[in-house]
Short mmCIF file of C-alpha atoms in Angstrom, two decimals:
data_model
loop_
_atom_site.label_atom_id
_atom_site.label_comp_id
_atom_site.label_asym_id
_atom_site.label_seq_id
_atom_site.Cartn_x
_atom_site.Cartn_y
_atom_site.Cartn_z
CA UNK H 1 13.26 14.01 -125.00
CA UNK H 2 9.88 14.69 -123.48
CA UNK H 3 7.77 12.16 -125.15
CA UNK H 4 10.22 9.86 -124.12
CA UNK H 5 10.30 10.79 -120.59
CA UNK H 6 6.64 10.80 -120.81
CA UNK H 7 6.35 6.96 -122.19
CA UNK H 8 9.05 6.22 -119.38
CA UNK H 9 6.49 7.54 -116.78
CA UNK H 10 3.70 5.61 -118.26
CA UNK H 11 5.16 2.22 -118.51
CA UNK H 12 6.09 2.88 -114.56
CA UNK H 13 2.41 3.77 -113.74
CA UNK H 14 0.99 0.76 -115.81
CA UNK H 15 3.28 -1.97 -113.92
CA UNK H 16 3.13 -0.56 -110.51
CA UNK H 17 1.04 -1.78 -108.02
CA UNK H 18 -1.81 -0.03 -106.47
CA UNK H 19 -0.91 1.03 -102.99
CA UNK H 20 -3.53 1.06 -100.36
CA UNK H 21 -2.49 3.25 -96.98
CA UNK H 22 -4.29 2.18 -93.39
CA UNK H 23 -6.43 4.62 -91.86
CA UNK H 24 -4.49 5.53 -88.60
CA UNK H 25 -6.21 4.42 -85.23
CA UNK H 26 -6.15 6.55 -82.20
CA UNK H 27 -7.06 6.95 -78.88
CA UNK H 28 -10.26 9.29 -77.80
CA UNK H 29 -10.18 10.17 -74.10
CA UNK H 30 -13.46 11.18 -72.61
CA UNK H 31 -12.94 12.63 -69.15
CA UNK H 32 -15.66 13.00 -66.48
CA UNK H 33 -14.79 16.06 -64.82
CA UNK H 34 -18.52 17.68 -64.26
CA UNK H 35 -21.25 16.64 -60.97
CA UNK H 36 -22.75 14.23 -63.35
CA UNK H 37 -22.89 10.90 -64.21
CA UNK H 38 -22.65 9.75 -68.02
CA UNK H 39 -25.04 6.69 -68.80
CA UNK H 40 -24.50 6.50 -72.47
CA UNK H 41 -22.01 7.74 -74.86
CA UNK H 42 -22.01 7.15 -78.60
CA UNK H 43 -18.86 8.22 -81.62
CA UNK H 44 -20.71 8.06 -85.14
CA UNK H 45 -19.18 8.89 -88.33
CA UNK H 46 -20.50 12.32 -89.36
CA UNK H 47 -21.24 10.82 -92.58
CA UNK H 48 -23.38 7.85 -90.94
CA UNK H 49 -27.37 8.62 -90.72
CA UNK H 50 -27.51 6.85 -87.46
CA UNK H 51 -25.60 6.85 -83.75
CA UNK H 52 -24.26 3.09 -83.73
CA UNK H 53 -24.05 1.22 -80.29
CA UNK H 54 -23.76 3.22 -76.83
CA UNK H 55 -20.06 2.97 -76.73
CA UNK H 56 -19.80 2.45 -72.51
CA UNK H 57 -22.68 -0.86 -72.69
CA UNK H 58 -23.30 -1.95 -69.42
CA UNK H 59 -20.95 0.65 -67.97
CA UNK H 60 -20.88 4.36 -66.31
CA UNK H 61 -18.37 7.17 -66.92
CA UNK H 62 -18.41 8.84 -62.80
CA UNK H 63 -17.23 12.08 -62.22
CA UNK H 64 -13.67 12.06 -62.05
CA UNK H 65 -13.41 8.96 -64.26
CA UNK H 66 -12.47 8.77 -68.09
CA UNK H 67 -12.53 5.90 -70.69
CA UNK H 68 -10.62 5.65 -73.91
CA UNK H 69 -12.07 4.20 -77.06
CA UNK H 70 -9.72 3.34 -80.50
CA UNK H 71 -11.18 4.76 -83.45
CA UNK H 72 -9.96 5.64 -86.96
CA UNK H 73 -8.97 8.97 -87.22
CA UNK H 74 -11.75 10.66 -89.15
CA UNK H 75 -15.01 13.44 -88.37
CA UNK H 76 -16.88 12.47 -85.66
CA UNK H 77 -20.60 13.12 -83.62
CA UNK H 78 -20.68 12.77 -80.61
CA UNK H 79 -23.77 12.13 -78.19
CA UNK H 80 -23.66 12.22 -74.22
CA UNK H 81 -26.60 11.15 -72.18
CA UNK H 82 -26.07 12.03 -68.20
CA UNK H 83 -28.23 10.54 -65.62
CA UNK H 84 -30.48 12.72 -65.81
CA UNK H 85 -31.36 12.02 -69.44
CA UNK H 86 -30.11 15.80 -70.18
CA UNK H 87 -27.75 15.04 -73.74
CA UNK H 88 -24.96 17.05 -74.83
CA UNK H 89 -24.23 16.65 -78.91
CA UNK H 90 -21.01 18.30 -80.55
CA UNK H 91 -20.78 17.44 -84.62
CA UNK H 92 -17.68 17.63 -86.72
CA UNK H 93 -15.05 16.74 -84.25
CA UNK H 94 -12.13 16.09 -86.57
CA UNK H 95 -9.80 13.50 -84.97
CA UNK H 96 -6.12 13.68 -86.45
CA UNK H 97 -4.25 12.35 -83.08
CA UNK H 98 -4.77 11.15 -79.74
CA UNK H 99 -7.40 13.69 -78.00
CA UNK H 100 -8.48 13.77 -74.80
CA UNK H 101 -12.07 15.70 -74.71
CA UNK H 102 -12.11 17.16 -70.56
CA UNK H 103 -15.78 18.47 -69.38
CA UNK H 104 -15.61 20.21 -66.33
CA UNK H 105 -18.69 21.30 -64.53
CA UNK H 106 -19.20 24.48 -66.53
CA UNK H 107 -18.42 22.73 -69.92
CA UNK H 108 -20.88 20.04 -69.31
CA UNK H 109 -23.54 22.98 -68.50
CA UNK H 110 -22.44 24.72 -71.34
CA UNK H 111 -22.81 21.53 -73.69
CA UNK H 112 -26.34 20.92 -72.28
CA UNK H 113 -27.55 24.78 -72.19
CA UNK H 114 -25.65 26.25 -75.13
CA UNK H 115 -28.30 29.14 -75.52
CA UNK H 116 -29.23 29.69 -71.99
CA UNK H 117 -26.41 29.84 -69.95
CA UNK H 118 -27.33 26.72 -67.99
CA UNK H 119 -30.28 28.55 -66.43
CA UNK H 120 -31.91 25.79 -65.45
CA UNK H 121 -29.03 25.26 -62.65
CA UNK H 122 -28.12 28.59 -61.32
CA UNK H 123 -27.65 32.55 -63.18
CA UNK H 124 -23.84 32.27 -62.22
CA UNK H 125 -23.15 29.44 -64.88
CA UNK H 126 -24.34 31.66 -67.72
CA UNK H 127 -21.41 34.32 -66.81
CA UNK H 128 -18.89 32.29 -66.66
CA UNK H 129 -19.09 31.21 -70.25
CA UNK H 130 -17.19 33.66 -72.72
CA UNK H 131 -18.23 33.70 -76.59
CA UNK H 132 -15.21 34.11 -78.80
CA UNK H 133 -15.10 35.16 -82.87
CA UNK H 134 -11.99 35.39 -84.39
CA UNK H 135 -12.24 37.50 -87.57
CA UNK H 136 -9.25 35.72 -90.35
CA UNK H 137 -7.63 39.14 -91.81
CA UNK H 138 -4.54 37.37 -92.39
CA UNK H 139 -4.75 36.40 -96.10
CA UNK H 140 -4.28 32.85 -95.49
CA UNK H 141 -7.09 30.48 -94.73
CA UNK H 142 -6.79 28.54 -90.83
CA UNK H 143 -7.89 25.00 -90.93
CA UNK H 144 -7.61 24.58 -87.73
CA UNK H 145 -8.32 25.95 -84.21
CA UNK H 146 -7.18 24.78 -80.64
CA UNK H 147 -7.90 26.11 -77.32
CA UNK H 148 -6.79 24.46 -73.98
CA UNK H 149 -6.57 25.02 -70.53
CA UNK H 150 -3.41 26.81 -70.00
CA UNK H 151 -2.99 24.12 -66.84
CA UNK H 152 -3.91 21.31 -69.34
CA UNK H 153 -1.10 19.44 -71.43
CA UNK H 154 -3.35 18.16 -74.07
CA UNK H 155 -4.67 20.64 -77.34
CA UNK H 156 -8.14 18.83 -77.29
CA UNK H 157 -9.99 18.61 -80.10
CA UNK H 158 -10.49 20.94 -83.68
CA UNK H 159 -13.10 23.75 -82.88
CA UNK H 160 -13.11 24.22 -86.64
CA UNK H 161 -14.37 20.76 -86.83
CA UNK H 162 -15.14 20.39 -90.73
CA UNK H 163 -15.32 24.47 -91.28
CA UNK H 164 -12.47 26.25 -92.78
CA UNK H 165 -11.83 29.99 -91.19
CA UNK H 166 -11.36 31.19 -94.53
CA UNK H 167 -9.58 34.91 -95.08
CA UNK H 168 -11.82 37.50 -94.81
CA UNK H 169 -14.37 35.59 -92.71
CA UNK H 170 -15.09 35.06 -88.86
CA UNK H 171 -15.80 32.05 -86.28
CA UNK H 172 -17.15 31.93 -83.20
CA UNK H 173 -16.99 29.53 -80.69
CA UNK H 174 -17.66 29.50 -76.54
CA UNK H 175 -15.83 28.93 -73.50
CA UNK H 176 -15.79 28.69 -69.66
CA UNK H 177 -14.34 31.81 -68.03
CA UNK H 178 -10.41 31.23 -67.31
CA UNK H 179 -6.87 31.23 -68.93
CA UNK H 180 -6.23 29.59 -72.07
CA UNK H 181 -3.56 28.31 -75.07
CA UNK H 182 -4.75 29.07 -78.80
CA UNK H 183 -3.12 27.16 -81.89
CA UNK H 184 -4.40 28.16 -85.00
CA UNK H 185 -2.96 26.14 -87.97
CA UNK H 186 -2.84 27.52 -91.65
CA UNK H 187 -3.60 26.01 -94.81
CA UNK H 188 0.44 25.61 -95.02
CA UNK H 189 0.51 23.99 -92.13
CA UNK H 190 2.40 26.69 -90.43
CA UNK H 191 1.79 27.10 -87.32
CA UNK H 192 0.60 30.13 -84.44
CA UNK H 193 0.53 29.52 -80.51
CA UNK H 194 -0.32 31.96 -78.19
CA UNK H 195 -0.43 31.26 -74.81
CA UNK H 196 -1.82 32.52 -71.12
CA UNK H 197 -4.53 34.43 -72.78
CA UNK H 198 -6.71 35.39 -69.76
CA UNK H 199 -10.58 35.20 -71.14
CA UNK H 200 -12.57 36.80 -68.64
CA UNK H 201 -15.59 37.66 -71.11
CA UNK H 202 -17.02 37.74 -74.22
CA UNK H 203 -14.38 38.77 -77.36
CA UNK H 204 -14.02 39.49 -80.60
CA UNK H 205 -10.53 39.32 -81.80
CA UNK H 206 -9.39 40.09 -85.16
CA UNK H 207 -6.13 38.57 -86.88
CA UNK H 208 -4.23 41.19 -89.39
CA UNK H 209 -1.48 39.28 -91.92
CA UNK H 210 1.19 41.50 -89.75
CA UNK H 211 -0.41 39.58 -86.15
CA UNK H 212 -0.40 36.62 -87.91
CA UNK H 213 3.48 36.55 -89.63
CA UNK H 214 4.74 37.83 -85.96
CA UNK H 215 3.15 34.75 -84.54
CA UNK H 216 4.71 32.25 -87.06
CA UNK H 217 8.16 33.86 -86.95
CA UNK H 218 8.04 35.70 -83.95
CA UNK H 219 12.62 35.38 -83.92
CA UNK H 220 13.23 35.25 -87.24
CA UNK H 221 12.44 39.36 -87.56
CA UNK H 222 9.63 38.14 -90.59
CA UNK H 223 7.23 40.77 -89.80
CA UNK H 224 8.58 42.17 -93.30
CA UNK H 225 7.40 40.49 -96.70
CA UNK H 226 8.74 40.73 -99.71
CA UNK H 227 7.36 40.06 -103.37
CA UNK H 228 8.83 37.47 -105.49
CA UNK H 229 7.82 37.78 -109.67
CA UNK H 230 8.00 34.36 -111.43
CA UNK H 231 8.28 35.62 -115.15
CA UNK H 232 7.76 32.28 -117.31
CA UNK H 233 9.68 32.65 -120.86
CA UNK H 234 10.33 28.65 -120.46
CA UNK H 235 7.92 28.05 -123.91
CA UNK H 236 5.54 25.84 -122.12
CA UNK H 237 2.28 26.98 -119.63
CA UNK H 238 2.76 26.11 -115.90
CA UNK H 239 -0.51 25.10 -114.14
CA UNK H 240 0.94 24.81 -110.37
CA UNK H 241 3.42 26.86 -108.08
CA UNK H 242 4.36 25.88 -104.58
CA UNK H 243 6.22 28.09 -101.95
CA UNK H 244 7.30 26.20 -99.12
CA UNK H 245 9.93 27.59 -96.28
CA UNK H 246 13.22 25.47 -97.10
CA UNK H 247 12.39 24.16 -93.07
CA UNK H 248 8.72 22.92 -94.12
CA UNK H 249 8.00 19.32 -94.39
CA UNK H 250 4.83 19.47 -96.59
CA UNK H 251 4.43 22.06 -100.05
CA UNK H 252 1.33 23.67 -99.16
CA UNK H 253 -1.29 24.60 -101.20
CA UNK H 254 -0.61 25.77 -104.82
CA UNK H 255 -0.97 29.77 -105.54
CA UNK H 256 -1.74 29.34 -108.78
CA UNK H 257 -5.25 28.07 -107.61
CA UNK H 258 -7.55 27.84 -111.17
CA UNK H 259 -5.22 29.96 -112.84
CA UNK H 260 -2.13 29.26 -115.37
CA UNK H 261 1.10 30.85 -115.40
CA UNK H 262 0.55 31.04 -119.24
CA UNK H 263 4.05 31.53 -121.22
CA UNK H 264 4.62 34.79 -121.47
CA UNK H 265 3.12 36.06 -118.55
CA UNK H 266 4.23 36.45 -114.58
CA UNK H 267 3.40 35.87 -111.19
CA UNK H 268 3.98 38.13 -107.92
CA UNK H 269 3.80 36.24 -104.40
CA UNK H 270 3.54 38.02 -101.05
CA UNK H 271 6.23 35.73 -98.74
CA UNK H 272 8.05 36.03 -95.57
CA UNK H 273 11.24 36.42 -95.28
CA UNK H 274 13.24 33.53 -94.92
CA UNK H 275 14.83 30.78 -97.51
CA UNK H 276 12.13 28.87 -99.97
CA UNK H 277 12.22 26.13 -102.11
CA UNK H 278 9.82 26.21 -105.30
CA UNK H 279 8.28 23.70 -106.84
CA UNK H 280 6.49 24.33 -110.51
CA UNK H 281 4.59 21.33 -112.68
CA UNK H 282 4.00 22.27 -116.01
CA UNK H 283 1.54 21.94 -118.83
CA UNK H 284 2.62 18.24 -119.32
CA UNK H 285 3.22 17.43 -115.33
CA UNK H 286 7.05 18.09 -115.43
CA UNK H 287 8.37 19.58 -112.04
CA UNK H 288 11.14 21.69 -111.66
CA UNK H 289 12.33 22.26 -108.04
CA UNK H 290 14.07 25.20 -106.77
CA UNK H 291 15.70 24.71 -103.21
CA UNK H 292 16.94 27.22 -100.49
CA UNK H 293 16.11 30.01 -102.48
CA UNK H 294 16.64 33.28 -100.53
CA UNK H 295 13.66 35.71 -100.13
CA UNK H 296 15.04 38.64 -97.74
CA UNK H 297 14.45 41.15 -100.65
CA UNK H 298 11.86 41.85 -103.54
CA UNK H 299 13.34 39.56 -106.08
CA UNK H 300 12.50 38.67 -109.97
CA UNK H 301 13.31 34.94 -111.16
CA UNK H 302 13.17 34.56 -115.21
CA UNK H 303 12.54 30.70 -116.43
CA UNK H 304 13.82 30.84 -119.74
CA UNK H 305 13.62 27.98 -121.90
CA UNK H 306 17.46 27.22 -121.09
CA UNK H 307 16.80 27.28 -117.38
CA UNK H 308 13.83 25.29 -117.38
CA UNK H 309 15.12 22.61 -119.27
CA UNK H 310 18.10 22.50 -117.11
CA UNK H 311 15.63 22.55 -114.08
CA UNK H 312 13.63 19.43 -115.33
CA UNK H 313 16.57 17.18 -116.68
CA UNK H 314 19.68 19.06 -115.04
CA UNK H 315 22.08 16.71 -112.91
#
């Protein structure tokens, strides 16, 4: 019954066609909100050895202005030369979705003078920047990390850029002096917002697995967690696991990592509360999918041979 299933798969791979899926374009908003004048602004790949064109040509971004250029949504440099031949360089921008990048005044100064406060302007510029580290206690890695203008409604672009905040590890980034909205997304996609967060100076800020589950469910009273043993008696080794919330759109990242769930054997997860669907892909790429599975309690699920089989071909 499996080989066969197994030759039905392959004849489908052989005669299908290969797909091929368009980047996505989108729109990167540059707005000129400093005392300066931009003369040249240039978007290279962060791959590419070299800057490319100057992106405005014969043109000038004023203050108060802002252009928009279409781009493939990728990892970006970018390169800013004001008028007074002063350049401001961030690499790794990574560009999912529309973005509109805003330098005020103290951002531009920041940009220009990263490591001296803009002293070449006046002392009252270097105050009223704020460095920020997050330390990642929560046990999951964040991919991604947004902080906007509480008065803004755009998220701006990825501080992470092409980092990973991985568990157990710390990130530090600066800002202008004022009141801000954080979202920091997870490797599961899940999601944490917190907003009005007054940043008056320089922070450190460290993010426990209890902070971090009371930000993703902060009504759903999932500050608890609750263990969940997969013992696998189902006769054949399973080399992924997925835990998703049954209200996720995407899987996640497998928990198995380089490990197998070897026959025989078990494996504990640390979840939320809430309802789950499971997906597991064995030794020979069968899945078996377990919807709305309720985790409000430590619970053991045994995948005997029976059960597995009836996951994989059940109707």
């Amino acid at each position: 019954m499996r080989v066969q299933r197994y030759l039905n798969w392959l004849v489908i791979a052989i005669v299908l066609p290969t797909l091929s899926f368009a980047t996505p374009m989108i729109n990167f908003t540059l707005a000129n909100n400093s005392e300066y004048t931009f003369m040249n602004v240039y978007i290279s790949d962060s791959d590419s050895e070299d800057w490319g064109n100057d992106r405005l040509g014969s043109k000038l971004l004023n203050p108060g202005e802002e252009i928009s250029f279409l781009i493939s949504a990728g990892t970006y440099d970018l390169k800013i030369v004001d008028e007074d031949g002063d350049i401001c360089t961030q690499m790794g921008l990574r560009l999912s979705g529309d973005v509109v990048l805003n330098y005020s005044n103290d951002e531009w100064l920041n940009c220009l003078f990263p490591d001296e406060g803009s002293s070449t302007t006046t002392s009252s510029s270097s105050s009223s920047s704020a460095n920020l580290t997050f330390y990642n206690e929560s046990g999951w890695d964040i991919r991604y990390i947004y902080a906007s203008s509480t008065s803004s409604d755009t998220w701006g672009t990825d501080h992470l850029g092409s980092d990973i905040l991985e568990t157990g590890s710390s990130f530090s980034f600066s800002l202008p002096v004022g009141e801000y909205d954080f979202k920091f997304i997870d490797e599961d996609g899940d999601e944490c917002i917190l907003e009005d967060i007054q940043i008056s100076g320089s922070q450190t800020v460290s993010i426990t697995r209890e902070e971090w589950l009371d930000c993703l469910f902060p009504d759903e009273s999932t500050s608890a967690v609750h263990q969940v043993t997969l013992v696998n008696n189902s006769g054949w080794d399973i080399t992924y696991v997925y835990a998703s919330l049954s209200s996720d759109t995407n899987w996640g990242s497998d928990h198995l990592g380089s490990n197998i769930l070897a026959d025989g054997n078990r494996l504990t997860l640390t979840l939320p509360a809430g309802n789950y669907d499971f997906k597991m892909i064995d030794e020979d790429g069968d899945e078996c999918i377990m919807s709305s599975m309720p985790v409000f309690s430590n619970e053991t699920y045994y995948l005997s041979e029976e059960r597995w089989l009836d996951c994989l071909y059940g109707e």
